[in-house]
Short mmCIF file of C-alpha atoms and ligand atoms in Angstrom, two decimals:
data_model
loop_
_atom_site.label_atom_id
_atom_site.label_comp_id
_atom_site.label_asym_id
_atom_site.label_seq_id
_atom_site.Cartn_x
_atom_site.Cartn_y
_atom_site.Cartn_z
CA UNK C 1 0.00 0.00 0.00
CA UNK C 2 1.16 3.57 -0.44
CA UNK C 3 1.73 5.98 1.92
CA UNK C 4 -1.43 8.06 1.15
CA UNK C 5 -3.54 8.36 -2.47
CA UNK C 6 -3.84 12.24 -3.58
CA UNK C 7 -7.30 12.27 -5.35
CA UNK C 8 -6.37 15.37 -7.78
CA UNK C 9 -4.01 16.92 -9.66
CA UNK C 10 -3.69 20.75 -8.98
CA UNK C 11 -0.75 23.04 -10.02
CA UNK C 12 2.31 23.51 -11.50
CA UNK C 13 5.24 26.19 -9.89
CA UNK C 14 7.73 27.28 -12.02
CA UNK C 15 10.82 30.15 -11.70
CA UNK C 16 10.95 33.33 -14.43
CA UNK C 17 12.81 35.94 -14.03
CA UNK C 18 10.43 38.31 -15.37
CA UNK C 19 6.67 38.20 -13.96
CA UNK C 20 5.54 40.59 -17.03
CA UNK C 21 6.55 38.56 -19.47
CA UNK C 22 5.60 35.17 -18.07
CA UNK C 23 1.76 36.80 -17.34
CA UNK C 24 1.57 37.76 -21.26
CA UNK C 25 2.46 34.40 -22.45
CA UNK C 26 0.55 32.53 -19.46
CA UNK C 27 -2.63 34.85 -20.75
CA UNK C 28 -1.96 33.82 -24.31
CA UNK C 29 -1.88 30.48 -23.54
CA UNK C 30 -5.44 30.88 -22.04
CA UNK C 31 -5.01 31.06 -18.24
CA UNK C 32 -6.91 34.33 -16.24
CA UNK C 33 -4.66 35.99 -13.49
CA UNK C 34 -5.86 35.53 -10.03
CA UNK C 35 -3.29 37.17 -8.01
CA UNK C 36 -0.01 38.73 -8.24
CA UNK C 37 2.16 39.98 -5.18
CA UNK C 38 5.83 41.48 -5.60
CA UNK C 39 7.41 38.03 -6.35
CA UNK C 40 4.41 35.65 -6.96
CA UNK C 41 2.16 35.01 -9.81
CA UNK C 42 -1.19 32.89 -9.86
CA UNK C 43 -3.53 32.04 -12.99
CA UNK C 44 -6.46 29.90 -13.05
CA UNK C 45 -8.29 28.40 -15.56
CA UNK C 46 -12.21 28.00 -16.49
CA UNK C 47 -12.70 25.31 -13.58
CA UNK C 48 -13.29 24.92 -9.65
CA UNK C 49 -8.98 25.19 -8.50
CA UNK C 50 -8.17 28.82 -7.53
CA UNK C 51 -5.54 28.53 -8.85
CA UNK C 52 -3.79 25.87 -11.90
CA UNK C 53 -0.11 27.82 -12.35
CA UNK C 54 1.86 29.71 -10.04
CA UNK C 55 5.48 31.59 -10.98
CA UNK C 56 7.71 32.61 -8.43
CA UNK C 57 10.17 35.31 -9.19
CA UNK C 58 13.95 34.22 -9.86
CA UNK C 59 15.99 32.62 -12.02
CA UNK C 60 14.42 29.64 -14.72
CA UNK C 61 13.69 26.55 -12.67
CA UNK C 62 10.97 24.14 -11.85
CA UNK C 63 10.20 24.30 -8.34
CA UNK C 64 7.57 21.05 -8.74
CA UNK C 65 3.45 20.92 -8.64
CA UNK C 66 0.58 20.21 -6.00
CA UNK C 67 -1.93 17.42 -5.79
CA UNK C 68 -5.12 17.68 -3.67
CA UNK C 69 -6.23 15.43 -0.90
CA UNK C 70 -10.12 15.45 0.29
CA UNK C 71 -9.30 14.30 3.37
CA UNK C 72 -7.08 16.36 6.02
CA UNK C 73 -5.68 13.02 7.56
CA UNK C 74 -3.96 11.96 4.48
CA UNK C 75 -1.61 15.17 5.23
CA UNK C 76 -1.36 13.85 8.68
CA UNK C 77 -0.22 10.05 7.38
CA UNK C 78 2.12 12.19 4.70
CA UNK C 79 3.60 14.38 7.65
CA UNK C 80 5.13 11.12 9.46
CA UNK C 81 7.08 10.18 5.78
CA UNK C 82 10.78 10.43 5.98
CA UNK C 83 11.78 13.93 4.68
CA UNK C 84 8.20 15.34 4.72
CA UNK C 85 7.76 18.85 6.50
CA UNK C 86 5.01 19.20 9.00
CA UNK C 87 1.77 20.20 8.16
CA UNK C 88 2.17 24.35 7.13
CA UNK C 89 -0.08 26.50 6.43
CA UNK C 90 -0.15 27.55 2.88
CA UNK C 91 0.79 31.21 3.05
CA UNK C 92 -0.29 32.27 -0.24
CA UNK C 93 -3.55 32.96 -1.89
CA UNK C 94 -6.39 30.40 -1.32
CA UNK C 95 -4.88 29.44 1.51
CA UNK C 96 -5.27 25.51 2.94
CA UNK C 97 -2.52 23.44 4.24
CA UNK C 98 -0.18 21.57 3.07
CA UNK C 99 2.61 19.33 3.21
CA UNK C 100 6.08 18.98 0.80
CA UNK C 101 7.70 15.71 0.10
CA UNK C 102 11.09 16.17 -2.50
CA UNK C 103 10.77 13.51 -5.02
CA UNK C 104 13.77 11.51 -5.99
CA UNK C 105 15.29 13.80 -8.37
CA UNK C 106 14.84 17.09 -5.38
CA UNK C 107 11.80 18.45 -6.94
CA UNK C 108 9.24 19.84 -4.59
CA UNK C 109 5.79 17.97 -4.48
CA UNK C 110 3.12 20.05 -2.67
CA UNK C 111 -0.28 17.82 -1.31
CA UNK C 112 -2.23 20.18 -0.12
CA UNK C 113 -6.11 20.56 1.77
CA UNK C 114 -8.28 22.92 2.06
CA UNK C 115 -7.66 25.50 -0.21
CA UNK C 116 -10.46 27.99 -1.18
CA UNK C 117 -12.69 26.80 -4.43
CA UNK C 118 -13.97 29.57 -6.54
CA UNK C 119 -16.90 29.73 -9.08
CA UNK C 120 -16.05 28.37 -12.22
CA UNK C 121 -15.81 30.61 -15.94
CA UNK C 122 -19.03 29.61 -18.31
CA UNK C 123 -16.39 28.75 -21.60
CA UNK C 124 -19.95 29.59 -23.20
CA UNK C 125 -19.52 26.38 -25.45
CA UNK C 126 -21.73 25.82 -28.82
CA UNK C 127 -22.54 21.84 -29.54
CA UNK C 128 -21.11 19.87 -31.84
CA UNK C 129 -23.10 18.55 -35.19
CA UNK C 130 -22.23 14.88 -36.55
CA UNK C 131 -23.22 12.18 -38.33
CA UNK C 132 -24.42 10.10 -35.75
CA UNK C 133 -26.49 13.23 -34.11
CA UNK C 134 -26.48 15.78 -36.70
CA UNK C 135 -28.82 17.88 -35.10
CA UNK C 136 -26.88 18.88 -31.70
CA UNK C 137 -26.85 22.67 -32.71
CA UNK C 138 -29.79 22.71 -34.63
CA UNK C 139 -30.88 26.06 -36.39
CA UNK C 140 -28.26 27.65 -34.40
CA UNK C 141 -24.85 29.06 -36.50
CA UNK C 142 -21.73 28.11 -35.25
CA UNK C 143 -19.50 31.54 -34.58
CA UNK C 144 -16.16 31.00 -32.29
CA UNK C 145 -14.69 34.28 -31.27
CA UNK C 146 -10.74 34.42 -31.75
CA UNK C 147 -8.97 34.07 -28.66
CA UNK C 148 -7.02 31.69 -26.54
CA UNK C 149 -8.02 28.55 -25.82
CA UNK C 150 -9.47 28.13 -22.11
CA UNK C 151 -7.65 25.85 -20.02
CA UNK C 152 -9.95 24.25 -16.96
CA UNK C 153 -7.59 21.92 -14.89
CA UNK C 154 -3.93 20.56 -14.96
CA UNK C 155 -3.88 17.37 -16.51
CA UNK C 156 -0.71 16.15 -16.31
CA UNK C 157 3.21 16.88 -15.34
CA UNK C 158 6.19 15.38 -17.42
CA UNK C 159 9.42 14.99 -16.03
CA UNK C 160 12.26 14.18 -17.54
CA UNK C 161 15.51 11.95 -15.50
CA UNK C 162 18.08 9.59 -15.57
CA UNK C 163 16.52 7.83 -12.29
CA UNK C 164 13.14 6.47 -14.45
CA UNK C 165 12.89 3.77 -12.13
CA UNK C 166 13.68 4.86 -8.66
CA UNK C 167 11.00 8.13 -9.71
CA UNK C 168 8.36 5.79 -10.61
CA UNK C 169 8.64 3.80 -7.70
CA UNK C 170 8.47 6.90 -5.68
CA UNK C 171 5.45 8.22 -7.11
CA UNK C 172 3.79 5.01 -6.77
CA UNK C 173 4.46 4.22 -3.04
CA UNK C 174 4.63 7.76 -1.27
CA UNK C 175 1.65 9.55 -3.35
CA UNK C 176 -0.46 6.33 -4.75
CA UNK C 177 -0.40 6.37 -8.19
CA UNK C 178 -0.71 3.75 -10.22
CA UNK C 179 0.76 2.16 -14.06
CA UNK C 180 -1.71 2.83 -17.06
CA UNK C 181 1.24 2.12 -19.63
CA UNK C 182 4.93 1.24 -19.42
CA UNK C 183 6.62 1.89 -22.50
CA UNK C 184 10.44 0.10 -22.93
CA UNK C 185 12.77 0.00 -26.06
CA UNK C 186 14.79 -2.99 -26.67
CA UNK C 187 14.98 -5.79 -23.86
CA UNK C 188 11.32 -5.42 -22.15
CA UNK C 189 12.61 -4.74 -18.96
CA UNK C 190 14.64 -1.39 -20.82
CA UNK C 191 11.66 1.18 -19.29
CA UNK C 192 12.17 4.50 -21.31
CA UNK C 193 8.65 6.23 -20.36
CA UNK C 194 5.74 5.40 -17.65
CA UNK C 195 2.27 7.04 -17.65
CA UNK C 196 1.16 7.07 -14.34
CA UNK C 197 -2.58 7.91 -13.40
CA UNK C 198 -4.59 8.46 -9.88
CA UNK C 199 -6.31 5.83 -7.88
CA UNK C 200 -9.40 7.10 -7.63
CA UNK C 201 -11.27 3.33 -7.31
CA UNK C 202 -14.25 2.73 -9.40
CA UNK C 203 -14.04 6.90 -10.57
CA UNK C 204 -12.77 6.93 -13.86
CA UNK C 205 -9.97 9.71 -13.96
CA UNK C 206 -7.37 11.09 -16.61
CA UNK C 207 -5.21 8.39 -18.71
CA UNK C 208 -2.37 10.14 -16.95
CA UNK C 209 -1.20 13.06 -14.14
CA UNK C 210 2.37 12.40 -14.16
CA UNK C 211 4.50 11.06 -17.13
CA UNK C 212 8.36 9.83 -16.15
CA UNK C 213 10.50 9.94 -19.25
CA UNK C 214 14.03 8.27 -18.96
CA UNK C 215 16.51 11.16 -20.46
CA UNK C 216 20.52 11.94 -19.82
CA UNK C 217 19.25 14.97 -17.96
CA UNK C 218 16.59 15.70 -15.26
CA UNK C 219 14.02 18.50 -15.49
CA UNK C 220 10.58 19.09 -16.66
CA UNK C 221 9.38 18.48 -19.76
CA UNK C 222 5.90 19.94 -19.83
CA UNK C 223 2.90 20.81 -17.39
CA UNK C 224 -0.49 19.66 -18.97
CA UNK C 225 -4.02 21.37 -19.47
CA UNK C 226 -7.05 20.30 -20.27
CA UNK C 227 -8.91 22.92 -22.76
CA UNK C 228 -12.19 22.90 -23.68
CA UNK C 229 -12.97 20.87 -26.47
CA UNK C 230 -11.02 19.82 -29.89
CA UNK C 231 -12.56 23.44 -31.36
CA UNK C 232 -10.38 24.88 -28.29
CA UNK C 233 -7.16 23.22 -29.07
CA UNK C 234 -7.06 24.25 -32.57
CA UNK C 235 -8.84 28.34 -31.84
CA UNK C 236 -5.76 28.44 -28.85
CA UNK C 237 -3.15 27.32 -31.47
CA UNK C 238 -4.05 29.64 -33.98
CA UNK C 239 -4.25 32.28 -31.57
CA UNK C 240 -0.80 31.22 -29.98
CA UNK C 241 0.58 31.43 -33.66
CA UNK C 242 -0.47 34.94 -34.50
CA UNK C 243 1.41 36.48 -31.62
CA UNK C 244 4.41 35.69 -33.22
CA UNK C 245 6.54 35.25 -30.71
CA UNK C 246 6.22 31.82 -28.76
CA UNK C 247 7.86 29.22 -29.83
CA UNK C 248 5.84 25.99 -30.55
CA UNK C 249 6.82 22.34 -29.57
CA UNK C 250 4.56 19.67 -30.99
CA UNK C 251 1.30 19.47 -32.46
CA UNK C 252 -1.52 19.48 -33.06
CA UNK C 253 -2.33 16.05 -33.61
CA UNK C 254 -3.70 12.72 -31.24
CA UNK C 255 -1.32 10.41 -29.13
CA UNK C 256 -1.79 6.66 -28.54
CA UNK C 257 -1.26 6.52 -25.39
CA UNK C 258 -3.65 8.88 -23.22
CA UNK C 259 -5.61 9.52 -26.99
CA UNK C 260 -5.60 13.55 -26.19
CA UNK C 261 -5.60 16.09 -29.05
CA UNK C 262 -2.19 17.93 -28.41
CA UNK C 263 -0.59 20.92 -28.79
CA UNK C 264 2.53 22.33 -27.16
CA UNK C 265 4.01 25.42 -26.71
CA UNK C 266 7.04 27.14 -24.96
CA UNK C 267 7.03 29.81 -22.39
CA UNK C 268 9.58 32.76 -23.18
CA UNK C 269 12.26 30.20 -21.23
CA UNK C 270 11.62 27.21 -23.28
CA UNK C 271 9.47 25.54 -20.76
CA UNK C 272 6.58 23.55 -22.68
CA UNK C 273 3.13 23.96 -22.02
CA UNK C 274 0.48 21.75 -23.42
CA UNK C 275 -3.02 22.18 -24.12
CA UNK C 276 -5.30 19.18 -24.88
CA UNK C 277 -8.81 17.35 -24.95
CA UNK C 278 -10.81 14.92 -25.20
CA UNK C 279 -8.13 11.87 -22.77
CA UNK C 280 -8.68 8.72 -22.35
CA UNK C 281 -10.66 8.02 -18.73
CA UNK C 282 -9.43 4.64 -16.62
CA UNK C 283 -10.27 3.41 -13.68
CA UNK C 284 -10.03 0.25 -11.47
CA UNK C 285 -11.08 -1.77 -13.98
CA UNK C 286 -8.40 -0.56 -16.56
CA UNK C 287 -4.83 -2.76 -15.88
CA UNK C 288 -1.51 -1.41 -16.29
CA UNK C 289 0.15 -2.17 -20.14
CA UNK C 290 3.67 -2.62 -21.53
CA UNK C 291 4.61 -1.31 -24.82
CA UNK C 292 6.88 -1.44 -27.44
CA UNK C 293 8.42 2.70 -27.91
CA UNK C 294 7.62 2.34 -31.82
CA UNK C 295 3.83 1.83 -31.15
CA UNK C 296 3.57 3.82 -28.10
CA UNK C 297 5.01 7.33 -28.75
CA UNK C 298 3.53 8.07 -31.96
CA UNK C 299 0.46 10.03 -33.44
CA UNK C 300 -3.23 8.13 -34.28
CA UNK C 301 -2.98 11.44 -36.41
CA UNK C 302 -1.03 15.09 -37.01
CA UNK C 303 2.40 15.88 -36.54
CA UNK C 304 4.88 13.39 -35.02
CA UNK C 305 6.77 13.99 -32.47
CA UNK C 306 9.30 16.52 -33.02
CA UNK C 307 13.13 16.14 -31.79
CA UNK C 308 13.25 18.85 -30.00
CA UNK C 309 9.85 18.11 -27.93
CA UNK C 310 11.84 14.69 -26.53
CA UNK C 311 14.71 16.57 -26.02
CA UNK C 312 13.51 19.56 -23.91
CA UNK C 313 14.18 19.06 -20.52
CA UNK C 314 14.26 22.17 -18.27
CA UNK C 315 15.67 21.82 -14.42
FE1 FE2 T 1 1.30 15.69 -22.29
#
C-alpha cells in the first residue's frame, strides 16, 4: 500500500525571471490571473482550483506541482514520511494546508487541503453537429470568437531523468499512483517512459497526471491542461501562432497513449506547455500495459513527435 492516495491533480510552480513577461504568455496560452504579489504570480483556468499555475520570481527553474487530498488526515499520514515537512499553512492565496515531500530527483511535491474553491468561468460552449447526431446545434450558426483557448484543470506533469525507475517507484508508493502504460525499447525490462494515473477506485480519472520519461538529464518536460474541447485546441493554437513570438513544440495532432488532441508550446524560457482534450478516462477496472516505444510514442494522427519536444528538458 502507499503511503497516502492524492485524489487530484492541482498546479504547476515554475521560476521566471520576469513576472511581465511570463503573465503575457501565461494569458496567451489561455489562463486568467488571479493574483499577483511582488514576487508571486497565480492564474487559473475556467474550472473549480483557484488557482492551476503559479510563478515565483527568480531565475528559470521548476520548483515542482501540487496534488489535492479530500481528506485532512492523508496530510497527517504524509507528515510522518521520511523527509516530509510538518503540516504548514499555505501562506499564499487560497490558503489551505499543506505538506512537501522532494521527489527523488529534489523536486518539490506540494499535497495540499483545504484550499479555497472559486466559481467556475461559463467557456460559453456551442454543440457539436455529426453524423451520428447531426442535429446537436440545430438552427443555431456556429460563430467562435478568436482568442485563446481556455484551459480548466492541470492534466498532467512530465518529467524528464536519468533515475526512471527509482521516480516511478516513488510516485507510486509515497503519493499512490498507479501504471496505465509502461513503455520500454529494446529488452522489455529497458523502461524508457511510464504514464502514471490516480487511484481514484471505481471513478474513472485522466489516462495520466504524471509522465516519467528516462533522459541523460533531469528537469521538466511539460505541465499539462485540459482545454475545452477539440474546437479549443485548434482556436488556442491559432491564436498562440499569431502572436508571433512563442515558440511551438509539438502538435496538433492525437497520441496513442492517453488519446488527447495535443498541442505544445514554450514559455519565453523554453518551458513547454500543453493544451489538450478529449483523454482517455481509466479506472479500477483498466490494468496497467507494456509497450513497445515504436507503437507507443507516436500520433493516431497530425504531426509526429518533433526532436526537439523529446529533447527539452528544463531543471
Ligand atoms: Fe502531455
Amino acid at each position: 500500500m502507499p503511503v497516502i492516495k492524492v485524489d487530484d491533480l492541482t498546479f504547476g510552480r515554475l521560476k521566471a525571471p520576469d513576472l511581465d513577461r511570463m503573465e503575457e504568455f501565461l494569458s496567451d496560452f489561455g489562463f486568467y490571473r488571479v493574483e499577483r504579489t511582488a514576487d508571486k504570480l497565480f492564474m487559473r483556468g475556467t474550472g473549480p482550483d483557484h488557482h492551476i499555475h503559479v510563478t515565483e520570481l527568480g531565475a528559470p527553474a521548476l520548483v515542482g506541482w501540487a496534488y489535492r487530498v479530500n481528506d485532512r488526515d492523508k496530510l497527517k499520514v504524509l507528515a510522518k514520511h521520511p523527509g516530509a515537512t510538518g503540516i504548514e499553512h499555505l501562506d499564499e492565496p487560497g490558503g489551505g494546508e499543506r505538506v512537501c515531500v522532494t521527489e527523488p530527483n529534489g523536486y518539490r511535491i506540494e499535497v495540499i487541503h483545504g484550499q479555497q474553491r472559486v466559481a467556475p468561468i461559463d467557456p460559453k460552449r456551442q454543440a457539436v453537429n455529426s453524423v451520428a447526431e447531426p442535429t446537436k446545434r440545430a438552427g443555431e450558426l456556429m460563430r467562435i470568437p478568436p482568442g485563446p483557448a481556455r484551459p480548466a484543470r492541470m492534466g498532467h506533469a512530465v518529467l524528464g531523468t536519468p533515475h526512471i525507475d527509482e521516480t516511478v517507484k516513488w510516485f507510486r508508493d509515497v503519493i499512490g499512483l498507479v501504471c496505465s502504460d509502461d513503455v520500454y525499447a529494446g529488452e522489455k525490462d529497458h523502461i524508457i517512459g511510464s504514464f502514471n494515473r490516480l487511484d481514484c477506485g471505481d471513478d474513472y480519472v485522466d489516462h495520466h497526471s504524471f509522465f516519467c520519461l528516462r533522459h541523460e538529464r533531469t528537469g521538466l518536460n511539460h505541465f499539462s491542461y485540459e482545454v475545452q474541447d477539440i474546437d479549443d485546441v485548434l482556436m488556442g493554437h491559432e491564436w498562440l501562432r499569431a502572436r508571433n513570438k512563442y515558440e511551438h513544440m509539438w502538435g496538433i495532432g492525437r497520441h496513442v497513449l492517453g488519446s488527447q488532441v495535443y498541442d505544445y508550446w514554450a514559455d519565453p524560457w523554453g518551458r513547454t506547455h500543453e493544451h489538450w482534450a478529449d483523454s482517455d478516462r481509466l479506472n479500477a477496472g483498466n490494468s496497467a500495459a507494456l509497450h513497445a516505444a515504436e507503437d507507443a510514442l507516436r500520433s493516431q494522427w497530425g504531426q509526429p513527435i518533433t526532436d526537439k519536444m523529446l529533447d527539452r528538458i528544463c531543471p
